[in-house]
Amino acid sequence: MLLWFGFTLGQPHRVPAQYIPRSSPAPARAEPAGAAHAMAGKMLILVGLALCLIPADALTAFPPKIVVGSLNEDLVVKCNTSKQQVTWTQNGELEPMAELVAKGQTLTILGLDLPATGNYSCWAGGVLLDTTYVVVRDTGEEEGKDVSCQADSYRGSFRCSWTGPRSAIFRARLTRSNGSLGDWVPVAGRGGQFNASFTDPSFCPFAEELHQLQLRLEGISDTSFFNFTSPRFFIRDIVRPDPPQELTVHQQRGQLHLAWAPPASWPLPKSYFALLYRLQYELSNGTQVEKFVEGAEETIVRGHVQRVRISCQDPYAKPSWSPWSPWQVVDAAQQHRLRAH
């Protein structure tokens, strides 16, 4: 709820109806003096706890205009208007919880603290002129804190994830080591987990990368502002392919023939974007065996195989292996024929 402060310069004007306080409730039954004093003390404690524990309304979008201040220092908020007489309101508080000085188009918050953060709006004649979100600078910033990025191929697209306060919202942008900047992208999270997808329009899979990328993040919680960056990286260093697909298993001349296809997201041609495959199969005695295959999409294995799975990686850049494909079980009939041979 917005509260009408009364910092009007010049003649006062009508307060919009939505800011008129509700009428006070009917007085309660009179209590004995001692009980009344005790109850008043308890109520003050409860009110104090409530003010400390109840957060401001959760943000749903990154405010278009923010001002970041340092704790216990004065902060000036400016109303973007040509009008010289404005009135200020603060969002989310029943009454002002800050020392405020209004002068012309500016509002000075004296000794910024957490209760003084929030949404400040300036008005003239009941018309909203400008809105500024005030937050305190977070002092616990760390470069690269909890930020990880991953691409599934060499298409220039990748996904980054990080953690933050549950009540926070973020915006993110790509920067390059040559100084160029991407546009800000709004990011919403769930349960303190955040992720966003990006595309580098200058990326060419057939050319060498010359400029490293870095993700810059800015976030706002109910009261604080924080920013941090990812480590610098080339896309080729964060590629982790998707699992190979269409793994098939069948018996052929007393041997087990395996065939598969590269991930659907992997680029072509295969001669240029080669993959190294890692097969893992489990024998009837529980032993697990690995076999590596490069430049082919089929192989033969021997033994009493019960199940098999497969992953892959770029053999030249050697980034992370892909996740494993699901286990492919060798059916009982095939196992029986293999044992017979």
mmCIF file of C-alpha atoms in Angstrom, residues 69-306:
data_model
loop_
_atom_site.group_PDB
_atom_site.id
_atom_site.type_symbol
_atom_site.label_atom_id
_atom_site.label_comp_id
_atom_site.label_asym_id
_atom_site.label_seq_id
_atom_site.Cartn_x
_atom_site.Cartn_y
_atom_site.Cartn_z
ATOM 1 C CA GLY A 69 22.771 3.651 -1.785
ATOM 2 C CA SER A 70 25.186 2.716 0.962
ATOM 3 C CA LEU A 71 23.945 1.813 4.415
ATOM 4 C CA ASN A 72 23.748 4.765 6.845
ATOM 5 C CA GLU A 73 24.624 7.310 4.155
ATOM 6 C CA ASP A 74 22.379 9.989 2.659
ATOM 7 C CA LEU A 75 20.774 9.230 -0.694
ATOM 8 C CA VAL A 76 19.122 11.616 -3.168
ATOM 9 C CA VAL A 77 16.158 10.520 -5.297
ATOM 10 C CA LYS A 78 15.207 12.738 -8.228
ATOM 11 C CA CYS A 79 11.787 13.029 -9.831
ATOM 12 C CA ASN A 80 12.065 13.062 -13.621
ATOM 13 C CA THR A 81 9.653 15.907 -14.315
ATOM 14 C CA SER A 82 9.586 19.585 -15.252
ATOM 15 C CA LYS A 83 7.185 20.354 -12.415
ATOM 16 C CA GLN A 84 8.696 22.103 -9.420
ATOM 17 C CA GLN A 85 6.052 21.135 -6.863
ATOM 18 C CA VAL A 86 5.717 17.416 -6.236
ATOM 19 C CA THR A 87 4.559 15.128 -3.462
ATOM 20 C CA TRP A 88 6.359 11.869 -2.578
ATOM 21 C CA THR A 89 5.007 8.479 -1.500
ATOM 22 C CA GLN A 90 6.755 5.339 -0.302
ATOM 23 C CA ASN A 91 5.484 1.899 -1.251
ATOM 24 C CA GLY A 92 4.783 -0.878 1.185
ATOM 25 C CA GLU A 93 4.846 0.989 4.510
ATOM 26 C CA LEU A 94 2.039 2.129 6.766
ATOM 27 C CA GLU A 95 3.967 5.262 7.691
ATOM 28 C CA PRO A 96 7.362 6.754 6.815
ATOM 29 C CA MET A 97 10.211 4.782 8.378
ATOM 30 C CA ALA A 98 12.936 7.195 7.289
ATOM 31 C CA GLU A 99 14.083 10.771 7.728
ATOM 32 C CA LEU A 100 13.174 12.492 4.485
ATOM 33 C CA VAL A 101 13.843 15.992 3.190
ATOM 34 C CA ALA A 102 11.943 17.133 0.078
ATOM 35 C CA LYS A 103 13.170 20.053 -2.005
ATOM 36 C CA GLY A 104 11.870 20.809 -5.469
ATOM 37 C CA GLN A 105 12.237 17.701 -7.617
ATOM 38 C CA THR A 106 14.494 15.851 -5.183
ATOM 39 C CA LEU A 107 13.963 13.802 -2.051
ATOM 40 C CA THR A 108 16.889 13.192 0.292
ATOM 41 C CA ILE A 109 16.840 10.082 2.466
ATOM 42 C CA LEU A 110 18.930 10.804 5.547
ATOM 43 C CA GLY A 111 20.988 7.867 6.803
ATOM 44 C CA LEU A 112 19.667 5.172 4.464
ATOM 45 C CA ASP A 113 18.706 1.975 6.295
ATOM 46 C CA LEU A 114 16.707 -1.117 5.340
ATOM 47 C CA PRO A 115 13.278 0.242 6.405
ATOM 48 C CA ALA A 116 13.876 3.224 4.096
ATOM 49 C CA THR A 117 14.260 1.050 0.996
ATOM 50 C CA GLY A 118 11.458 0.424 -1.449
ATOM 51 C CA ASN A 119 9.443 2.171 -4.119
ATOM 52 C CA TYR A 120 9.405 5.984 -4.106
ATOM 53 C CA SER A 121 6.950 7.802 -6.370
ATOM 54 C CA CYS A 122 6.487 11.481 -7.064
ATOM 55 C CA TRP A 123 3.076 12.958 -7.804
ATOM 56 C CA ALA A 124 1.455 16.202 -8.908
ATOM 57 C CA GLY A 125 -2.284 16.750 -8.657
ATOM 58 C CA GLY A 126 -2.895 13.040 -8.158
ATOM 59 C CA VAL A 127 -0.949 12.174 -11.325
ATOM 60 C CA LEU A 128 2.015 9.792 -11.084
ATOM 61 C CA LEU A 129 5.109 11.463 -12.538
ATOM 62 C CA ASP A 130 8.001 9.109 -11.824
ATOM 63 C CA THR A 131 8.939 6.039 -9.792
ATOM 64 C CA THR A 132 12.311 5.040 -8.353
ATOM 65 C CA TYR A 133 13.201 1.850 -6.521
ATOM 66 C CA VAL A 134 15.671 2.425 -3.669
ATOM 67 C CA VAL A 135 17.916 -0.390 -2.468
ATOM 68 C CA VAL A 136 21.007 -0.835 -0.310
ATOM 69 C CA ARG A 137 24.244 -1.991 -1.928
ATOM 70 C CA ASP A 138 25.127 -5.541 -0.914
ATOM 71 C CA THR A 139 28.674 -5.782 0.432
ATOM 72 C CA GLY A 140 29.074 -9.527 -0.068
ATOM 73 C CA GLU A 141 29.763 -9.447 -3.812
ATOM 74 C CA GLU A 142 32.047 -12.077 -5.313
ATOM 75 C CA GLU A 143 33.239 -12.489 -8.883
ATOM 76 C CA GLY A 144 31.996 -15.681 -10.440
ATOM 77 C CA LYS A 145 29.981 -16.678 -7.376
ATOM 78 C CA ASP A 146 27.893 -19.778 -8.185
ATOM 79 C CA VAL A 147 27.688 -18.908 -11.903
ATOM 80 C CA SER A 148 28.071 -21.708 -14.450
ATOM 81 C CA CYS A 149 27.472 -21.706 -18.214
ATOM 82 C CA GLN A 150 27.064 -24.625 -20.606
ATOM 83 C CA ALA A 151 26.478 -25.108 -24.345
ATOM 84 C CA ASP A 152 25.223 -28.312 -25.967
ATOM 85 C CA SER A 153 26.938 -27.650 -29.326
ATOM 86 C CA TYR A 154 28.810 -25.111 -31.437
ATOM 87 C CA ARG A 155 25.806 -23.021 -32.454
ATOM 88 C CA GLY A 156 26.633 -19.961 -30.356
ATOM 89 C CA SER A 157 23.811 -20.570 -27.875
ATOM 90 C CA PHE A 158 24.318 -21.493 -24.235
ATOM 91 C CA ARG A 159 22.604 -21.463 -20.870
ATOM 92 C CA CYS A 160 23.846 -20.018 -17.573
ATOM 93 C CA SER A 161 22.632 -20.708 -14.049
ATOM 94 C CA TRP A 162 23.330 -19.261 -10.620
ATOM 95 C CA THR A 163 21.864 -18.939 -7.135
ATOM 96 C CA GLY A 164 20.534 -15.929 -5.255
ATOM 97 C CA PRO A 165 18.069 -14.860 -2.575
ATOM 98 C CA ARG A 166 14.641 -16.441 -3.000
ATOM 99 C CA SER A 167 12.983 -13.011 -3.200
ATOM 100 C CA ALA A 168 15.422 -11.654 -5.806
ATOM 101 C CA ILE A 169 14.962 -10.877 -9.468
ATOM 102 C CA PHE A 170 17.853 -10.405 -11.884
ATOM 103 C CA ARG A 171 18.841 -8.931 -15.167
ATOM 104 C CA ALA A 172 21.801 -10.231 -17.146
ATOM 105 C CA ARG A 173 23.938 -9.143 -20.067
ATOM 106 C CA LEU A 174 26.847 -10.536 -22.052
ATOM 107 C CA THR A 175 30.100 -8.632 -22.277
ATOM 108 C CA ARG A 176 33.125 -9.408 -24.447
ATOM 109 C CA SER A 177 36.792 -8.900 -23.786
ATOM 110 C CA ASN A 178 36.892 -6.387 -26.661
ATOM 111 C CA GLY A 179 34.541 -4.110 -24.682
ATOM 112 C CA SER A 180 31.285 -4.755 -26.551
ATOM 113 C CA LEU A 181 28.095 -5.140 -24.530
ATOM 114 C CA GLY A 182 24.894 -7.092 -25.099
ATOM 115 C CA ASP A 183 21.390 -5.998 -24.116
ATOM 116 C CA TRP A 184 20.035 -6.543 -20.631
ATOM 117 C CA VAL A 185 17.855 -9.641 -20.343
ATOM 118 C CA PRO A 186 15.292 -9.911 -17.485
ATOM 119 C CA VAL A 187 15.568 -13.109 -15.460
ATOM 120 C CA ALA A 188 13.101 -14.620 -12.996
ATOM 121 C CA GLY A 189 13.931 -17.535 -10.722
ATOM 122 C CA ARG A 190 12.300 -20.159 -8.561
ATOM 123 C CA GLY A 191 13.345 -21.060 -5.048
ATOM 124 C CA GLY A 192 16.621 -19.142 -5.304
ATOM 125 C CA GLN A 193 17.665 -20.871 -8.560
ATOM 126 C CA PHE A 194 18.081 -18.698 -11.660
ATOM 127 C CA ASN A 195 18.910 -19.492 -15.280
ATOM 128 C CA ALA A 196 18.842 -17.754 -18.627
ATOM 129 C CA SER A 197 19.657 -18.582 -22.246
ATOM 130 C CA PHE A 198 21.918 -16.491 -24.466
ATOM 131 C CA THR A 199 23.156 -16.419 -28.055
ATOM 132 C CA ASP A 200 26.374 -14.826 -29.240
ATOM 133 C CA PRO A 201 25.415 -13.395 -32.664
ATOM 134 C CA SER A 202 29.067 -13.007 -33.655
ATOM 135 C CA PHE A 203 29.897 -16.676 -33.050
ATOM 136 C CA CYS A 204 31.019 -18.753 -36.052
ATOM 137 C CA PRO A 205 31.565 -22.498 -35.491
ATOM 138 C CA PHE A 206 34.158 -22.656 -38.306
ATOM 139 C CA ALA A 207 36.317 -19.788 -37.016
ATOM 140 C CA GLU A 208 38.559 -19.419 -34.001
ATOM 141 C CA GLU A 209 37.096 -17.481 -31.096
ATOM 142 C CA LEU A 210 39.112 -14.340 -30.408
ATOM 143 C CA HIS A 211 37.186 -12.598 -27.626
ATOM 144 C CA GLN A 212 36.140 -14.208 -24.378
ATOM 145 C CA LEU A 213 32.635 -13.799 -23.021
ATOM 146 C CA GLN A 214 31.561 -12.872 -19.521
ATOM 147 C CA LEU A 215 28.118 -12.757 -17.946
ATOM 148 C CA ARG A 216 27.289 -9.695 -15.855
ATOM 149 C CA LEU A 217 24.441 -10.003 -13.362
ATOM 150 C CA GLU A 218 22.514 -7.399 -11.397
ATOM 151 C CA GLY A 219 19.913 -8.427 -8.848
ATOM 152 C CA ILE A 220 17.470 -6.839 -6.424
ATOM 153 C CA SER A 221 15.897 -8.413 -3.398
ATOM 154 C CA ASP A 222 13.313 -6.718 -1.188
ATOM 155 C CA THR A 223 15.931 -4.363 0.247
ATOM 156 C CA SER A 224 19.325 -4.978 -1.374
ATOM 157 C CA PHE A 225 21.151 -4.628 -4.667
ATOM 158 C CA PHE A 226 23.960 -6.954 -5.658
ATOM 159 C CA ASN A 227 26.005 -7.668 -8.770
ATOM 160 C CA PHE A 228 28.599 -10.198 -9.801
ATOM 161 C CA THR A 229 30.120 -11.676 -12.930
ATOM 162 C CA SER A 230 30.948 -15.107 -14.261
ATOM 163 C CA PRO A 231 34.529 -16.111 -15.058
ATOM 164 C CA ARG A 232 35.524 -15.278 -18.646
ATOM 165 C CA PHE A 233 35.106 -18.120 -21.127
ATOM 166 C CA PHE A 234 35.120 -19.202 -24.759
ATOM 167 C CA ILE A 235 32.072 -21.125 -25.971
ATOM 168 C CA ARG A 236 34.364 -23.972 -27.054
ATOM 169 C CA ASP A 237 35.367 -24.406 -23.389
ATOM 170 C CA ILE A 238 31.815 -24.860 -22.069
ATOM 171 C CA VAL A 239 30.462 -27.321 -24.636
ATOM 172 C CA ARG A 240 28.897 -30.433 -23.152
ATOM 173 C CA PRO A 241 27.055 -32.461 -25.802
ATOM 174 C CA ASP A 242 23.661 -33.980 -25.242
ATOM 175 C CA PRO A 243 23.627 -37.802 -24.961
ATOM 176 C CA PRO A 244 23.826 -39.817 -28.179
ATOM 177 C CA GLN A 245 20.444 -41.023 -29.388
ATOM 178 C CA GLU A 246 18.800 -44.066 -30.987
ATOM 179 C CA LEU A 247 21.028 -46.647 -29.298
ATOM 180 C CA THR A 248 20.062 -50.084 -30.644
ATOM 181 C CA VAL A 249 21.252 -53.528 -29.560
ATOM 182 C CA HIS A 250 20.892 -56.757 -31.526
ATOM 183 C CA GLN A 251 22.648 -60.109 -31.804
ATOM 184 C CA GLN A 252 24.639 -60.761 -34.963
ATOM 185 C CA ARG A 253 26.655 -63.943 -35.624
ATOM 186 C CA GLY A 254 27.060 -64.672 -31.955
ATOM 187 C CA GLN A 255 28.159 -61.145 -31.156
ATOM 188 C CA LEU A 256 26.334 -58.081 -29.846
ATOM 189 C CA HIS A 257 26.029 -55.347 -32.443
ATOM 190 C CA LEU A 258 25.541 -51.786 -31.142
ATOM 191 C CA ALA A 259 24.540 -48.774 -33.250
ATOM 192 C CA TRP A 260 23.628 -45.188 -32.378
ATOM 193 C CA ALA A 261 23.296 -41.652 -33.741
ATOM 194 C CA PRO A 262 24.921 -38.404 -32.610
ATOM 195 C CA PRO A 263 22.868 -35.969 -30.492
ATOM 196 C CA ALA A 264 20.175 -34.166 -32.462
ATOM 197 C CA SER A 265 21.636 -30.835 -31.290
ATOM 198 C CA TRP A 266 25.128 -31.628 -32.605
ATOM 199 C CA PRO A 267 26.124 -29.632 -35.718
ATOM 200 C CA LEU A 268 27.058 -30.994 -39.134
ATOM 201 C CA PRO A 269 29.081 -32.049 -41.066
ATOM 202 C CA LYS A 270 30.256 -35.047 -39.041
ATOM 203 C CA SER A 271 33.681 -34.908 -40.689
ATOM 204 C CA TYR A 272 34.290 -31.495 -39.106
ATOM 205 C CA PHE A 273 32.338 -31.894 -35.859
ATOM 206 C CA ALA A 274 33.609 -35.318 -34.866
ATOM 207 C CA LEU A 275 32.621 -37.048 -31.644
ATOM 208 C CA LEU A 276 34.358 -39.554 -29.410
ATOM 209 C CA TYR A 277 31.923 -42.113 -27.987
ATOM 210 C CA ARG A 278 32.237 -43.942 -24.687
ATOM 211 C CA LEU A 279 30.276 -47.168 -24.304
ATOM 212 C CA GLN A 280 29.715 -48.770 -20.942
ATOM 213 C CA TYR A 281 28.240 -52.249 -20.739
ATOM 214 C CA GLU A 282 27.542 -54.538 -17.814
ATOM 215 C CA LEU A 283 28.240 -58.269 -17.914
ATOM 216 C CA SER A 284 26.124 -60.953 -16.261
ATOM 217 C CA ASN A 285 28.567 -61.156 -13.314
ATOM 218 C CA GLY A 286 28.104 -57.425 -12.589
ATOM 219 C CA THR A 287 31.409 -56.283 -14.100
ATOM 220 C CA GLN A 288 31.219 -52.981 -15.994
ATOM 221 C CA VAL A 289 33.405 -52.559 -19.080
ATOM 222 C CA GLU A 290 34.100 -49.368 -21.072
ATOM 223 C CA LYS A 291 34.917 -49.108 -24.762
ATOM 224 C CA PHE A 292 35.806 -45.986 -26.760
ATOM 225 C CA VAL A 293 34.839 -45.494 -30.394
ATOM 226 C CA GLU A 294 35.886 -42.559 -32.618
ATOM 227 C CA GLY A 295 34.843 -41.856 -36.191
ATOM 228 C CA ALA A 296 32.087 -44.490 -36.230
ATOM 229 C CA GLU A 297 28.534 -44.945 -34.965
ATOM 230 C CA GLU A 298 28.525 -48.709 -34.486
ATOM 231 C CA THR A 299 30.639 -51.406 -32.870
ATOM 232 C CA ILE A 300 30.607 -55.033 -31.737
ATOM 233 C CA VAL A 301 31.109 -56.250 -28.174
ATOM 234 C CA ARG A 302 31.605 -59.778 -26.875
ATOM 235 C CA GLY A 303 30.560 -61.411 -23.669
ATOM 236 C CA HIS A 304 27.349 -62.013 -21.772
ATOM 237 C CA VAL A 305 26.138 -58.405 -21.848
ATOM 238 C CA GLN A 306 23.062 -57.508 -19.808
#
